[in-house]
Amino acid sequence: VQERNSVLEARANAQRLSHAIPDLDRFEELNRTQPTGSWGQQLGQFFGDLPEYLGDPEVEEMRAITNRLTPLMRPAGAGATSDFEGRMYQGSLPNRGRVGPANSNIIQNLRRQAQEAQTYAEFLDWYWPRNGGTTGALEEWGRYRSQGEGRPWREFFNAGGGQPQRAGGETQPAPAQ
């Protein structure tokens, strides 16, 4: 049951992060034409907008995107979130208080995390039935991450010596895709 939960949690994490991608894309698109990072915007991000920013639909949309994404940054199953934690999660997102290049870097990192979460969930979906559980999966994933040299995981585990081992020493090649 616990191993099945690991697979389900990996899938849920991948789905949670993938749901953020359209909003991140929209924020980045708005940030190309809507400057961010001024002192007024930095204050407005956390204390409410100053009068000169009120009513600008793009500014309001950017703020709404950050607010909508904030709960997605909370780890699943983490329990109640304090105000401090909520501000920390919100601070980890692109927002109007940061300059555009910083927002773009954060967005790129979140896209990368979403892709990695999806890839890891796919790996677990493959690993679990072939090995009778997820025991050793994290170690095998770490080995792939350190030795894979940018190859897709399926290719890595199909290459000689890169196949995960079952308890009895029998190897299982990854499916082609």
Short mmCIF file of N, CA and C in Angstrom, two decimals:
data_model
loop_
_atom_site.label_atom_id
_atom_site.label_comp_id
_atom_site.label_asym_id
_atom_site.label_seq_id
_atom_site.Cartn_x
_atom_site.Cartn_y
_atom_site.Cartn_z
N VAL A 1 0.83 -1.19 0.00
CA VAL A 1 0.00 0.00 0.00
C VAL A 1 0.88 1.25 0.00
N GLN A 2 1.92 1.27 0.83
CA GLN A 2 2.79 2.44 0.90
C GLN A 2 3.49 2.68 -0.43
N GLU A 3 3.91 1.60 -1.09
CA GLU A 3 4.59 1.76 -2.38
C GLU A 3 3.63 2.29 -3.44
N ARG A 4 2.38 1.81 -3.41
CA ARG A 4 1.38 2.31 -4.35
C ARG A 4 1.14 3.79 -4.08
N ASN A 5 1.14 4.19 -2.81
CA ASN A 5 0.98 5.60 -2.47
C ASN A 5 2.13 6.44 -3.01
N SER A 6 3.33 5.90 -3.03
CA SER A 6 4.47 6.63 -3.60
C SER A 6 4.25 6.94 -5.07
N VAL A 7 3.72 5.97 -5.79
CA VAL A 7 3.44 6.16 -7.21
C VAL A 7 2.33 7.20 -7.37
N LEU A 8 1.28 7.09 -6.57
CA LEU A 8 0.18 8.05 -6.65
C LEU A 8 0.62 9.46 -6.28
N GLU A 9 1.48 9.58 -5.27
CA GLU A 9 1.99 10.90 -4.89
C GLU A 9 2.84 11.50 -6.01
N ALA A 10 3.65 10.69 -6.67
CA ALA A 10 4.46 11.19 -7.79
C ALA A 10 3.57 11.67 -8.92
N ARG A 11 2.52 10.92 -9.20
CA ARG A 11 1.57 11.35 -10.25
C ARG A 11 0.89 12.65 -9.86
N ALA A 12 0.44 12.74 -8.60
CA ALA A 12 -0.25 13.95 -8.12
C ALA A 12 0.67 15.16 -8.18
N ASN A 13 1.93 14.98 -7.80
CA ASN A 13 2.90 16.08 -7.86
C ASN A 13 3.10 16.54 -9.30
N ALA A 14 3.21 15.58 -10.22
CA ALA A 14 3.39 15.94 -11.63
C ALA A 14 2.17 16.69 -12.15
N GLN A 15 0.99 16.22 -11.77
CA GLN A 15 -0.23 16.88 -12.22
C GLN A 15 -0.35 18.28 -11.62
N ARG A 16 -0.03 18.41 -10.33
CA ARG A 16 -0.10 19.71 -9.65
C ARG A 16 0.79 20.72 -10.35
N LEU A 17 2.02 20.33 -10.65
CA LEU A 17 2.95 21.25 -11.31
C LEU A 17 2.56 21.53 -12.75
N SER A 18 2.04 20.53 -13.44
CA SER A 18 1.65 20.75 -14.84
C SER A 18 0.47 21.71 -14.96
N HIS A 19 -0.39 21.74 -13.93
CA HIS A 19 -1.52 22.68 -13.95
C HIS A 19 -1.05 24.13 -13.86
N ALA A 20 0.15 24.36 -13.36
CA ALA A 20 0.67 25.72 -13.21
C ALA A 20 1.21 26.27 -14.53
N ILE A 21 1.55 25.42 -15.48
CA ILE A 21 2.23 25.86 -16.70
C ILE A 21 1.45 26.91 -17.49
N PRO A 22 0.15 26.74 -17.76
CA PRO A 22 -0.55 27.80 -18.52
C PRO A 22 -0.51 29.16 -17.82
N ASP A 23 -0.66 29.17 -16.50
CA ASP A 23 -0.59 30.44 -15.77
C ASP A 23 0.81 31.03 -15.82
N LEU A 24 1.83 30.18 -15.71
CA LEU A 24 3.21 30.67 -15.81
C LEU A 24 3.48 31.26 -17.19
N ASP A 25 3.00 30.58 -18.21
CA ASP A 25 3.16 31.09 -19.58
C ASP A 25 2.49 32.45 -19.74
N ARG A 26 1.28 32.58 -19.19
CA ARG A 26 0.54 33.84 -19.30
C ARG A 26 1.26 34.95 -18.53
N PHE A 27 1.75 34.64 -17.33
CA PHE A 27 2.47 35.65 -16.56
C PHE A 27 3.69 36.13 -17.35
N GLU A 28 4.43 35.20 -17.93
CA GLU A 28 5.62 35.57 -18.69
C GLU A 28 5.25 36.43 -19.90
N GLU A 29 4.15 36.09 -20.55
CA GLU A 29 3.68 36.88 -21.69
C GLU A 29 3.34 38.31 -21.25
N LEU A 30 2.62 38.44 -20.15
CA LEU A 30 2.27 39.76 -19.63
C LEU A 30 3.50 40.54 -19.20
N ASN A 31 4.48 39.84 -18.63
CA ASN A 31 5.68 40.49 -18.12
C ASN A 31 6.54 41.07 -19.25
N ARG A 32 6.32 40.62 -20.47
CA ARG A 32 7.07 41.18 -21.61
C ARG A 32 6.64 42.62 -21.90
N THR A 33 5.36 42.92 -21.63
CA THR A 33 4.86 44.27 -21.91
C THR A 33 4.57 45.06 -20.64
N GLN A 34 4.45 44.38 -19.52
CA GLN A 34 4.13 45.05 -18.26
C GLN A 34 5.38 45.04 -17.38
N PRO A 35 6.02 46.19 -17.21
CA PRO A 35 7.25 46.22 -16.41
C PRO A 35 6.97 45.84 -14.96
N THR A 36 7.96 45.20 -14.37
CA THR A 36 7.85 44.80 -12.97
C THR A 36 9.15 45.17 -12.25
N GLY A 37 9.09 45.14 -10.94
CA GLY A 37 10.30 45.35 -10.15
C GLY A 37 10.51 46.74 -9.60
N SER A 38 9.61 47.68 -9.87
CA SER A 38 9.80 49.03 -9.30
C SER A 38 9.47 48.99 -7.81
N TRP A 39 9.87 50.01 -7.07
CA TRP A 39 9.61 50.03 -5.64
C TRP A 39 8.11 49.99 -5.36
N GLY A 40 7.33 50.69 -6.16
CA GLY A 40 5.87 50.70 -5.98
C GLY A 40 5.28 49.32 -6.19
N GLN A 41 5.79 48.61 -7.19
CA GLN A 41 5.28 47.27 -7.47
C GLN A 41 5.75 46.29 -6.40
N GLN A 42 6.95 46.49 -5.87
CA GLN A 42 7.43 45.62 -4.81
C GLN A 42 6.54 45.76 -3.57
N LEU A 43 6.19 46.99 -3.22
CA LEU A 43 5.29 47.19 -2.09
C LEU A 43 3.90 46.67 -2.40
N GLY A 44 3.42 46.95 -3.61
CA GLY A 44 2.08 46.54 -4.01
C GLY A 44 1.90 45.04 -4.02
N GLN A 45 2.96 44.30 -4.34
CA GLN A 45 2.86 42.85 -4.38
C GLN A 45 2.46 42.28 -3.03
N PHE A 46 2.93 42.90 -1.96
CA PHE A 46 2.69 42.34 -0.64
C PHE A 46 1.70 43.13 0.21
N PHE A 47 1.49 44.43 -0.10
CA PHE A 47 0.62 45.24 0.75
C PHE A 47 -0.59 45.82 0.02
N GLY A 48 -0.78 45.46 -1.22
CA GLY A 48 -1.88 46.02 -1.99
C GLY A 48 -1.36 47.11 -2.90
N ASP A 49 -2.00 47.25 -4.04
CA ASP A 49 -1.49 48.17 -5.04
C ASP A 49 -1.68 49.63 -4.66
N LEU A 50 -0.72 50.43 -5.09
CA LEU A 50 -0.83 51.87 -4.95
C LEU A 50 -1.84 52.37 -5.98
N PRO A 51 -2.43 53.53 -5.76
CA PRO A 51 -3.50 54.00 -6.64
C PRO A 51 -3.13 54.02 -8.13
N GLU A 52 -1.86 54.33 -8.47
CA GLU A 52 -1.53 54.42 -9.90
C GLU A 52 -1.56 53.07 -10.61
N TYR A 53 -1.57 51.96 -9.84
CA TYR A 53 -1.60 50.63 -10.47
C TYR A 53 -3.00 50.02 -10.49
N LEU A 54 -3.90 50.59 -9.70
CA LEU A 54 -5.25 50.04 -9.64
C LEU A 54 -5.97 50.23 -10.96
N GLY A 55 -6.71 49.24 -11.35
CA GLY A 55 -7.50 49.34 -12.56
C GLY A 55 -6.80 48.89 -13.82
N ASP A 56 -5.50 48.67 -13.81
CA ASP A 56 -4.80 48.16 -14.99
C ASP A 56 -5.09 46.67 -15.08
N PRO A 57 -5.81 46.24 -16.12
CA PRO A 57 -6.20 44.83 -16.19
C PRO A 57 -5.02 43.86 -16.23
N GLU A 58 -3.93 44.25 -16.86
CA GLU A 58 -2.78 43.35 -16.92
C GLU A 58 -2.11 43.21 -15.56
N VAL A 59 -2.02 44.31 -14.82
CA VAL A 59 -1.46 44.25 -13.47
C VAL A 59 -2.33 43.37 -12.59
N GLU A 60 -3.63 43.56 -12.69
CA GLU A 60 -4.56 42.76 -11.89
C GLU A 60 -4.47 41.28 -12.26
N GLU A 61 -4.32 40.99 -13.55
CA GLU A 61 -4.20 39.60 -13.99
C GLU A 61 -2.90 38.97 -13.47
N MET A 62 -1.82 39.73 -13.49
CA MET A 62 -0.55 39.21 -12.98
C MET A 62 -0.67 38.89 -11.48
N ARG A 63 -1.30 39.79 -10.75
CA ARG A 63 -1.48 39.55 -9.32
C ARG A 63 -2.38 38.33 -9.08
N ALA A 64 -3.41 38.21 -9.87
CA ALA A 64 -4.32 37.06 -9.74
C ALA A 64 -3.59 35.75 -10.05
N ILE A 65 -2.73 35.76 -11.05
CA ILE A 65 -1.97 34.55 -11.39
C ILE A 65 -1.09 34.14 -10.22
N THR A 66 -0.35 35.09 -9.65
CA THR A 66 0.51 34.76 -8.50
C THR A 66 -0.33 34.21 -7.35
N ASN A 67 -1.47 34.83 -7.08
CA ASN A 67 -2.32 34.37 -5.99
C ASN A 67 -2.90 32.97 -6.27
N ARG A 68 -3.25 32.73 -7.52
CA ARG A 68 -3.81 31.43 -7.90
C ARG A 68 -2.76 30.32 -7.81
N LEU A 69 -1.52 30.65 -8.13
CA LEU A 69 -0.45 29.64 -8.09
C LEU A 69 0.06 29.35 -6.68
N THR A 70 -0.12 30.29 -5.77
CA THR A 70 0.43 30.13 -4.42
C THR A 70 0.04 28.81 -3.76
N PRO A 71 -1.23 28.41 -3.76
CA PRO A 71 -1.58 27.13 -3.11
C PRO A 71 -0.92 25.92 -3.78
N LEU A 72 -0.60 26.01 -5.06
CA LEU A 72 0.04 24.89 -5.76
C LEU A 72 1.47 24.65 -5.29
N MET A 73 2.07 25.65 -4.68
CA MET A 73 3.45 25.50 -4.21
C MET A 73 3.52 24.75 -2.88
N ARG A 74 2.39 24.64 -2.22
CA ARG A 74 2.33 23.92 -0.94
C ARG A 74 2.43 22.43 -1.23
N PRO A 75 3.37 21.74 -0.57
CA PRO A 75 3.48 20.29 -0.79
C PRO A 75 2.19 19.57 -0.39
N ALA A 76 1.80 18.60 -1.20
CA ALA A 76 0.60 17.82 -0.91
C ALA A 76 0.75 17.14 0.45
N GLY A 77 -0.32 17.15 1.22
CA GLY A 77 -0.31 16.48 2.50
C GLY A 77 0.43 17.23 3.59
N ALA A 78 0.76 18.50 3.36
CA ALA A 78 1.55 19.26 4.32
C ALA A 78 0.72 19.78 5.49
N GLY A 79 -0.59 19.59 5.45
CA GLY A 79 -1.42 20.09 6.54
C GLY A 79 -1.75 21.56 6.35
N ALA A 80 -2.17 22.19 7.44
CA ALA A 80 -2.54 23.60 7.38
C ALA A 80 -1.32 24.46 7.07
N THR A 81 -1.56 25.55 6.37
CA THR A 81 -0.49 26.47 6.00
C THR A 81 -0.62 27.75 6.82
N SER A 82 0.43 28.14 7.49
CA SER A 82 0.41 29.38 8.27
C SER A 82 0.51 30.57 7.32
N ASP A 83 0.22 31.75 7.83
CA ASP A 83 0.36 32.97 7.02
C ASP A 83 1.80 33.13 6.55
N PHE A 84 2.75 32.85 7.43
CA PHE A 84 4.17 32.95 7.07
C PHE A 84 4.50 32.00 5.92
N GLU A 85 4.06 30.75 6.03
CA GLU A 85 4.32 29.79 4.96
C GLU A 85 3.67 30.23 3.65
N GLY A 86 2.46 30.75 3.75
CA GLY A 86 1.77 31.23 2.56
C GLY A 86 2.56 32.34 1.87
N ARG A 87 3.11 33.27 2.65
CA ARG A 87 3.93 34.33 2.07
C ARG A 87 5.21 33.77 1.46
N MET A 88 5.77 32.75 2.09
CA MET A 88 6.98 32.12 1.55
C MET A 88 6.67 31.42 0.22
N TYR A 89 5.55 30.70 0.16
CA TYR A 89 5.17 30.05 -1.10
C TYR A 89 4.93 31.09 -2.18
N GLN A 90 4.24 32.17 -1.82
CA GLN A 90 3.97 33.23 -2.78
C GLN A 90 5.27 33.89 -3.23
N GLY A 91 6.21 34.05 -2.31
CA GLY A 91 7.48 34.66 -2.65
C GLY A 91 8.34 33.80 -3.57
N SER A 92 8.03 32.52 -3.66
CA SER A 92 8.79 31.63 -4.55
C SER A 92 8.30 31.69 -5.99
N LEU A 93 7.27 32.45 -6.23
CA LEU A 93 6.65 32.53 -7.56
C LEU A 93 7.06 33.82 -8.27
N PRO A 94 6.84 33.85 -9.59
CA PRO A 94 7.03 35.13 -10.28
C PRO A 94 5.99 36.11 -9.75
N ASN A 95 6.41 37.36 -9.61
CA ASN A 95 5.46 38.36 -9.15
C ASN A 95 5.89 39.74 -9.63
N ARG A 96 5.02 40.71 -9.44
CA ARG A 96 5.27 42.06 -9.94
C ARG A 96 6.37 42.77 -9.17
N GLY A 97 6.75 42.27 -8.02
CA GLY A 97 7.81 42.89 -7.25
C GLY A 97 9.21 42.56 -7.75
N ARG A 98 9.31 41.60 -8.67
CA ARG A 98 10.62 41.20 -9.22
C ARG A 98 10.80 41.76 -10.63
N VAL A 99 12.05 41.96 -11.00
CA VAL A 99 12.32 42.39 -12.37
C VAL A 99 12.02 41.24 -13.33
N GLY A 100 11.74 41.57 -14.57
CA GLY A 100 11.35 40.59 -15.58
C GLY A 100 12.29 39.40 -15.72
N PRO A 101 13.63 39.62 -15.83
CA PRO A 101 14.53 38.47 -15.97
C PRO A 101 14.46 37.51 -14.79
N ALA A 102 14.29 38.02 -13.58
CA ALA A 102 14.16 37.14 -12.41
C ALA A 102 12.87 36.33 -12.52
N ASN A 103 11.78 36.97 -12.94
CA ASN A 103 10.52 36.24 -13.13
C ASN A 103 10.70 35.15 -14.19
N SER A 104 11.37 35.47 -15.28
CA SER A 104 11.59 34.46 -16.33
C SER A 104 12.41 33.29 -15.82
N ASN A 105 13.43 33.56 -15.02
CA ASN A 105 14.24 32.47 -14.45
C ASN A 105 13.41 31.58 -13.54
N ILE A 106 12.55 32.18 -12.73
CA ILE A 106 11.69 31.41 -11.84
C ILE A 106 10.72 30.56 -12.65
N ILE A 107 10.15 31.15 -13.69
CA ILE A 107 9.21 30.42 -14.55
C ILE A 107 9.91 29.25 -15.23
N GLN A 108 11.11 29.48 -15.75
CA GLN A 108 11.86 28.38 -16.39
C GLN A 108 12.13 27.26 -15.39
N ASN A 109 12.51 27.61 -14.16
CA ASN A 109 12.76 26.60 -13.15
C ASN A 109 11.50 25.81 -12.81
N LEU A 110 10.37 26.47 -12.71
CA LEU A 110 9.11 25.77 -12.43
C LEU A 110 8.71 24.87 -13.59
N ARG A 111 8.95 25.30 -14.82
CA ARG A 111 8.69 24.43 -15.98
C ARG A 111 9.57 23.18 -15.91
N ARG A 112 10.82 23.38 -15.57
CA ARG A 112 11.76 22.26 -15.46
C ARG A 112 11.31 21.30 -14.34
N GLN A 113 10.88 21.85 -13.21
CA GLN A 113 10.40 21.00 -12.13
C GLN A 113 9.17 20.20 -12.55
N ALA A 114 8.28 20.84 -13.30
CA ALA A 114 7.08 20.13 -13.78
C ALA A 114 7.47 18.99 -14.71
N GLN A 115 8.41 19.24 -15.62
CA GLN A 115 8.86 18.20 -16.53
C GLN A 115 9.54 17.06 -15.78
N GLU A 116 10.38 17.39 -14.82
CA GLU A 116 11.07 16.35 -14.03
C GLU A 116 10.07 15.54 -13.21
N ALA A 117 9.06 16.19 -12.65
CA ALA A 117 8.05 15.47 -11.88
C ALA A 117 7.28 14.51 -12.78
N GLN A 118 6.96 14.95 -13.98
CA GLN A 118 6.24 14.09 -14.92
C GLN A 118 7.11 12.90 -15.33
N THR A 119 8.37 13.15 -15.61
CA THR A 119 9.29 12.08 -16.01
C THR A 119 9.48 11.08 -14.88
N TYR A 120 9.62 11.56 -13.66
CA TYR A 120 9.78 10.65 -12.51
C TYR A 120 8.52 9.81 -12.30
N ALA A 121 7.35 10.41 -12.44
CA ALA A 121 6.09 9.65 -12.31
C ALA A 121 6.02 8.56 -13.38
N GLU A 122 6.42 8.87 -14.61
CA GLU A 122 6.44 7.87 -15.68
C GLU A 122 7.43 6.75 -15.34
N PHE A 123 8.59 7.12 -14.81
CA PHE A 123 9.57 6.12 -14.40
C PHE A 123 8.99 5.19 -13.34
N LEU A 124 8.34 5.76 -12.32
CA LEU A 124 7.76 4.92 -11.27
C LEU A 124 6.66 4.01 -11.82
N ASP A 125 5.86 4.54 -12.76
CA ASP A 125 4.83 3.71 -13.39
C ASP A 125 5.45 2.50 -14.10
N TRP A 126 6.62 2.67 -14.64
CA TRP A 126 7.34 1.58 -15.31
C TRP A 126 8.04 0.69 -14.29
N TYR A 127 8.69 1.27 -13.32
CA TYR A 127 9.51 0.54 -12.35
C TYR A 127 8.69 -0.35 -11.43
N TRP A 128 7.60 0.20 -10.92
CA TRP A 128 6.81 -0.48 -9.88
C TRP A 128 6.33 -1.86 -10.32
N PRO A 129 5.63 -2.02 -11.44
CA PRO A 129 5.15 -3.36 -11.79
C PRO A 129 6.27 -4.34 -12.16
N ARG A 130 7.36 -3.84 -12.68
CA ARG A 130 8.46 -4.71 -13.09
C ARG A 130 9.29 -5.22 -11.92
N ASN A 131 9.25 -4.48 -10.82
CA ASN A 131 10.08 -4.84 -9.67
C ASN A 131 9.26 -5.21 -8.45
N GLY A 132 7.96 -5.26 -8.61
CA GLY A 132 7.10 -5.66 -7.50
C GLY A 132 6.99 -4.62 -6.40
N GLY A 133 7.40 -3.43 -6.65
CA GLY A 133 7.32 -2.36 -5.67
C GLY A 133 8.25 -1.22 -6.05
N THR A 134 8.32 -0.25 -5.18
CA THR A 134 9.16 0.92 -5.46
C THR A 134 10.47 0.89 -4.67
N THR A 135 10.71 -0.18 -3.93
CA THR A 135 11.96 -0.29 -3.19
C THR A 135 13.12 -0.21 -4.17
N GLY A 136 14.03 0.69 -3.92
CA GLY A 136 15.18 0.88 -4.79
C GLY A 136 14.95 1.86 -5.94
N ALA A 137 13.72 2.29 -6.15
CA ALA A 137 13.42 3.18 -7.28
C ALA A 137 14.13 4.52 -7.14
N LEU A 138 14.13 5.08 -5.95
CA LEU A 138 14.77 6.37 -5.74
C LEU A 138 16.27 6.29 -6.01
N GLU A 139 16.88 5.21 -5.59
CA GLU A 139 18.31 5.02 -5.84
C GLU A 139 18.58 4.88 -7.33
N GLU A 140 17.74 4.11 -8.03
CA GLU A 140 17.91 3.95 -9.48
C GLU A 140 17.70 5.27 -10.20
N TRP A 141 16.72 6.04 -9.74
CA TRP A 141 16.48 7.35 -10.34
C TRP A 141 17.68 8.27 -10.12
N GLY A 142 18.24 8.23 -8.93
CA GLY A 142 19.43 9.03 -8.64
C GLY A 142 20.61 8.60 -9.50
N ARG A 143 20.75 7.31 -9.70
CA ARG A 143 21.82 6.81 -10.56
C ARG A 143 21.63 7.32 -11.99
N TYR A 144 20.40 7.27 -12.47
CA TYR A 144 20.11 7.80 -13.81
C TYR A 144 20.44 9.30 -13.87
N ARG A 145 20.02 10.05 -12.85
CA ARG A 145 20.26 11.50 -12.85
C ARG A 145 21.75 11.83 -12.85
N SER A 146 22.55 11.00 -12.19
CA SER A 146 23.99 11.29 -12.12
C SER A 146 24.77 10.71 -13.30
N GLN A 147 24.26 9.66 -13.92
CA GLN A 147 25.01 9.00 -14.99
C GLN A 147 24.34 9.05 -16.35
N GLY A 148 23.12 9.57 -16.41
CA GLY A 148 22.35 9.53 -17.65
C GLY A 148 22.85 10.43 -18.75
N GLU A 149 23.66 11.42 -18.42
CA GLU A 149 24.26 12.32 -19.41
C GLU A 149 23.23 12.91 -20.37
N GLY A 150 22.09 13.27 -19.85
CA GLY A 150 21.07 13.94 -20.66
C GLY A 150 20.22 13.02 -21.51
N ARG A 151 20.48 11.72 -21.48
CA ARG A 151 19.67 10.78 -22.25
C ARG A 151 18.31 10.60 -21.59
N PRO A 152 17.29 10.27 -22.36
CA PRO A 152 16.00 9.93 -21.75
C PRO A 152 16.16 8.70 -20.85
N TRP A 153 15.39 8.63 -19.79
CA TRP A 153 15.55 7.53 -18.84
C TRP A 153 15.32 6.18 -19.50
N ARG A 154 14.40 6.09 -20.44
CA ARG A 154 14.15 4.80 -21.10
C ARG A 154 15.40 4.33 -21.85
N GLU A 155 16.05 5.26 -22.50
CA GLU A 155 17.29 4.92 -23.21
C GLU A 155 18.37 4.50 -22.23
N PHE A 156 18.50 5.20 -21.13
CA PHE A 156 19.51 4.87 -20.12
C PHE A 156 19.31 3.45 -19.59
N PHE A 157 18.07 3.10 -19.25
CA PHE A 157 17.84 1.79 -18.66
C PHE A 157 17.83 0.67 -19.70
N ASN A 158 17.73 1.01 -20.97
CA ASN A 158 17.87 0.00 -22.02
C ASN A 158 19.32 -0.22 -22.42
N ALA A 159 20.19 0.71 -22.07
CA ALA A 159 21.61 0.59 -22.40
C ALA A 159 22.25 -0.46 -21.50
N GLY A 160 23.32 -1.04 -21.92
CA GLY A 160 24.01 -2.05 -21.12
C GLY A 160 24.40 -1.53 -19.76
N GLY A 161 24.08 -2.28 -18.73
CA GLY A 161 24.47 -1.92 -17.38
C GLY A 161 23.59 -0.88 -16.74
N GLY A 162 22.61 -0.36 -17.47
CA GLY A 162 21.77 0.69 -16.91
C GLY A 162 20.40 0.20 -16.49
N GLN A 163 20.21 -1.12 -16.45
CA GLN A 163 18.89 -1.64 -16.15
C GLN A 163 18.72 -1.86 -14.65
N PRO A 164 17.57 -1.45 -14.12
CA PRO A 164 17.33 -1.72 -12.71
C PRO A 164 17.30 -3.22 -12.45
N GLN A 165 17.69 -3.60 -11.29
CA GLN A 165 17.75 -5.01 -10.91
C GLN A 165 16.55 -5.38 -10.04
N ARG A 166 16.01 -6.54 -10.28
CA ARG A 166 15.02 -7.11 -9.37
C ARG A 166 15.77 -7.71 -8.20
N ALA A 167 15.06 -8.07 -7.20
CA ALA A 167 15.70 -8.66 -6.02
C ALA A 167 16.52 -9.89 -6.38
N GLY A 168 16.09 -10.68 -7.36
CA GLY A 168 16.81 -11.88 -7.75
C GLY A 168 17.92 -11.63 -8.74
N GLY A 169 18.20 -10.38 -9.08
CA GLY A 169 19.28 -10.05 -9.99
C GLY A 169 18.87 -9.99 -11.44
N GLU A 170 17.62 -10.30 -11.76
CA GLU A 170 17.14 -10.28 -13.14
C GLU A 170 16.90 -8.83 -13.58
N THR A 171 17.33 -8.49 -14.79
CA THR A 171 17.15 -7.11 -15.24
C THR A 171 15.87 -6.99 -16.06
N GLN A 172 15.34 -5.77 -16.07
CA GLN A 172 14.13 -5.48 -16.82
C GLN A 172 14.37 -4.28 -17.73
N PRO A 173 14.39 -4.47 -19.05
CA PRO A 173 14.58 -3.32 -19.92
C PRO A 173 13.38 -2.38 -19.90
N ALA A 174 13.65 -1.12 -20.14
CA ALA A 174 12.58 -0.13 -20.21
C ALA A 174 11.86 -0.27 -21.53
N PRO A 175 10.56 0.02 -21.56
CA PRO A 175 9.82 -0.08 -22.81
C PRO A 175 10.25 1.03 -23.77
N ALA A 176 10.24 0.72 -25.04
CA ALA A 176 10.54 1.74 -26.06
C ALA A 176 9.32 2.62 -26.18
N GLN A 177 9.56 3.86 -26.55
CA GLN A 177 8.42 4.75 -26.75
C GLN A 177 8.61 5.64 -27.91
#
